[in-house]
PDB file of C-alpha atoms in Angstrom:
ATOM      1  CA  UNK K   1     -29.269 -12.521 -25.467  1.00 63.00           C
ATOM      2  CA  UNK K   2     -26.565  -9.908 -24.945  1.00 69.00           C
ATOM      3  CA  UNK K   3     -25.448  -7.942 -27.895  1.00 85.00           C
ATOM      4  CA  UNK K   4     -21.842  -8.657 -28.113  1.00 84.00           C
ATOM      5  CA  UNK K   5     -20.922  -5.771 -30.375  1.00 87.00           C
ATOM      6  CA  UNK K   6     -22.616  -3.436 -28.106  1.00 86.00           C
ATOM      7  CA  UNK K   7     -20.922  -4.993 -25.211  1.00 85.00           C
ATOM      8  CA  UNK K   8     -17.201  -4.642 -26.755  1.00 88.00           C
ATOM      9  CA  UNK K   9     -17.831  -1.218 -27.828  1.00 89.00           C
ATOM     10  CA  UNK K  10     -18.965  -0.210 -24.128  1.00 90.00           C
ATOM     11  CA  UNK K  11     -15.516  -1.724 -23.055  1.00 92.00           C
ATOM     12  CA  UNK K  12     -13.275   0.002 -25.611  1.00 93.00           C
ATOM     13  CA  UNK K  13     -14.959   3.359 -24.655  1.00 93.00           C
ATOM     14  CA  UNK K  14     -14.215   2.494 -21.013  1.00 93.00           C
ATOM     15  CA  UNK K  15     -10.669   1.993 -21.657  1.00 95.00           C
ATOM     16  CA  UNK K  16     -10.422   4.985 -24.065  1.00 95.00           C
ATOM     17  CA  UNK K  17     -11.952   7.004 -20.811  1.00 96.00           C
ATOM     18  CA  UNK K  18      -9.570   5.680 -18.506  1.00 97.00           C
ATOM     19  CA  UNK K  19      -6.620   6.731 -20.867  1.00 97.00           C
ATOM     20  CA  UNK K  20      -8.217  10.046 -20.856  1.00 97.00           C
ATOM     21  CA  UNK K  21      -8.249  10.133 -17.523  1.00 97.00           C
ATOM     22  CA  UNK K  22      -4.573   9.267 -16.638  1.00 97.00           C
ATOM     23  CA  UNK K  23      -3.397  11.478 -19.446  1.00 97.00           C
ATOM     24  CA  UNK K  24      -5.310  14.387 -17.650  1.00 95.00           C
ATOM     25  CA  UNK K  25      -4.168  12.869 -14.385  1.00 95.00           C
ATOM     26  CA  UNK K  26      -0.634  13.149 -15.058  1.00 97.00           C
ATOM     27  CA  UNK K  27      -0.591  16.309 -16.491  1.00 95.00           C
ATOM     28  CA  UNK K  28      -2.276  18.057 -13.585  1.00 90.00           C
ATOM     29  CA  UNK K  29      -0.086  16.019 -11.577  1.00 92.00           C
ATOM     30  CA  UNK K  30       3.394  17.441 -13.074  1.00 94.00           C
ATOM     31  CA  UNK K  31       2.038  21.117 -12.693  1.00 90.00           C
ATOM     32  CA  UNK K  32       0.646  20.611  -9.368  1.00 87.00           C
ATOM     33  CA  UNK K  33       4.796  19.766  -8.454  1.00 89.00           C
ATOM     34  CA  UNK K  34       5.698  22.535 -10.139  1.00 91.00           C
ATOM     35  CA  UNK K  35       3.661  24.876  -8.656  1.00 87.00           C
ATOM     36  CA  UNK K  36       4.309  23.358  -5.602  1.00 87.00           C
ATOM     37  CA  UNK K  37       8.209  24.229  -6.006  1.00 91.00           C
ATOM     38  CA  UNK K  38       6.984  28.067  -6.349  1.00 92.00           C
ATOM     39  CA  UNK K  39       4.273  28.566  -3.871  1.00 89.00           C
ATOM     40  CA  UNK K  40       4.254  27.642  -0.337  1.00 92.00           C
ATOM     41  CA  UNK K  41       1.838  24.615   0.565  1.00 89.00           C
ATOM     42  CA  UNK K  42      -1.185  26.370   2.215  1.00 92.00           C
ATOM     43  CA  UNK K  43      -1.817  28.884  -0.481  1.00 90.00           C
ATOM     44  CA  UNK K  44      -1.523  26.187  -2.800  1.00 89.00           C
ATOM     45  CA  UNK K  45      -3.966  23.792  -1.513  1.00 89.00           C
ATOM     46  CA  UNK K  46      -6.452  26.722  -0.603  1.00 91.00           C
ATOM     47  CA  UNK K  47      -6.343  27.748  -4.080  1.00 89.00           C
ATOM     48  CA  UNK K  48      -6.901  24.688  -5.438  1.00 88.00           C
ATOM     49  CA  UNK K  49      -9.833  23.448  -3.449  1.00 90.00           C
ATOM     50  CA  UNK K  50     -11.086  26.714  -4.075  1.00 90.00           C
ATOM     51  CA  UNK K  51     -10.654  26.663  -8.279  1.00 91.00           C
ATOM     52  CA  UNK K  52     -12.199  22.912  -8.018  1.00 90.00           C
ATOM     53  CA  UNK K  53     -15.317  23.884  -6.229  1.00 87.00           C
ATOM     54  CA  UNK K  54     -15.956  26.909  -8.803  1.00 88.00           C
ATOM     55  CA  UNK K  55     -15.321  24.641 -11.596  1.00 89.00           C
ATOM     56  CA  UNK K  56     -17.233  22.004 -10.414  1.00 86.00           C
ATOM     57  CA  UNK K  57     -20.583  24.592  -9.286  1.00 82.00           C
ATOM     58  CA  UNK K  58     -20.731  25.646 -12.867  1.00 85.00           C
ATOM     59  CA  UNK K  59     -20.615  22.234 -14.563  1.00 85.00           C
ATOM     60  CA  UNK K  60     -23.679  20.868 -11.746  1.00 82.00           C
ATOM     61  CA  UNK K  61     -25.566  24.580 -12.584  1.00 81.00           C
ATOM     62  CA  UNK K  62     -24.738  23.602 -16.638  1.00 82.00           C
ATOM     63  CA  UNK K  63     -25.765  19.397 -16.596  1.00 81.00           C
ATOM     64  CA  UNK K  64     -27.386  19.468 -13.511  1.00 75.00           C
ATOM     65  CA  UNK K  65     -30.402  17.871 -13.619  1.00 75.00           C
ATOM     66  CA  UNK K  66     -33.123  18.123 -10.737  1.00 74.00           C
ATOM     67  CA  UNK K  67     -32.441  21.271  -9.895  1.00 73.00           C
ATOM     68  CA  UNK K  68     -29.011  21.109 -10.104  1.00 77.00           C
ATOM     69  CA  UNK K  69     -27.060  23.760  -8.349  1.00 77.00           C
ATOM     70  CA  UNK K  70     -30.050  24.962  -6.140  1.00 81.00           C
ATOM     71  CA  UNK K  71     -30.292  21.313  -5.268  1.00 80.00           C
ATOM     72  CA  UNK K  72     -26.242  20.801  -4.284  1.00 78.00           C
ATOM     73  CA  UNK K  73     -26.831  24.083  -2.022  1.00 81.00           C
ATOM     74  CA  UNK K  74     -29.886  22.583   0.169  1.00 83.00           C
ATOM     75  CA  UNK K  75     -27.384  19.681   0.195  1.00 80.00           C
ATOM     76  CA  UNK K  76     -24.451  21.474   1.289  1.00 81.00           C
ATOM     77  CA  UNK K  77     -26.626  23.639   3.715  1.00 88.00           C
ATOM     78  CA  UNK K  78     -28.129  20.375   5.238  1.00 89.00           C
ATOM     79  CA  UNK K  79     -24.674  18.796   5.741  1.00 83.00           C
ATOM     80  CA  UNK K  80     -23.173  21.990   7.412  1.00 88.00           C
ATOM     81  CA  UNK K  81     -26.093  22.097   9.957  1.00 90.00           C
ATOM     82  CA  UNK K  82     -25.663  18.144  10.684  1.00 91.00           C
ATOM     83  CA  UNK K  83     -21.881  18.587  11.554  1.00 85.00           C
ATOM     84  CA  UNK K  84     -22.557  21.871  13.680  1.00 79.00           C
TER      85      UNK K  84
END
């Protein structure tokens, strides 16, 4: 049968990780608009695409598994070539 403690306790930690989530959501939200009043829109989005990729190469080359970043670059490299 299915545990039903295990099941509730999966569903609380959902919700808890959605909270999370929007909490983090908002704030990056409210300094994204305040940045936004300061620098011009370009910059902005260049420098934020660029400090989410960096951010998100170290956590794949920390908790990637399967060769992790090595494995993201073949991808990326593969992709590139397709669309060229």
């Amino acid at each position: 049968g299915v545990d039903v403690d295990a099941a509730m306790n999966t569903m609380l930690l959902g919700d808890a990780l959605c909270v999370v989530a929007a909490a983090f959501y908002a704030t990056y939200d409210l300094r994204l608009f305040s940045y936004g009043k300061k620098v011009p829109p370009l910059p902005l989005i260049r420098t934020k695409i660029a400090v989410q990729a960096f951010l998100s190469c170290i956590l794949l080359a920390v908790l990637g598994e399967n060769g992790g970043l090595s494995e993201a670059i073949t991808y990326v490299q593969s992709l590139v070539l397709s669309l060229s």
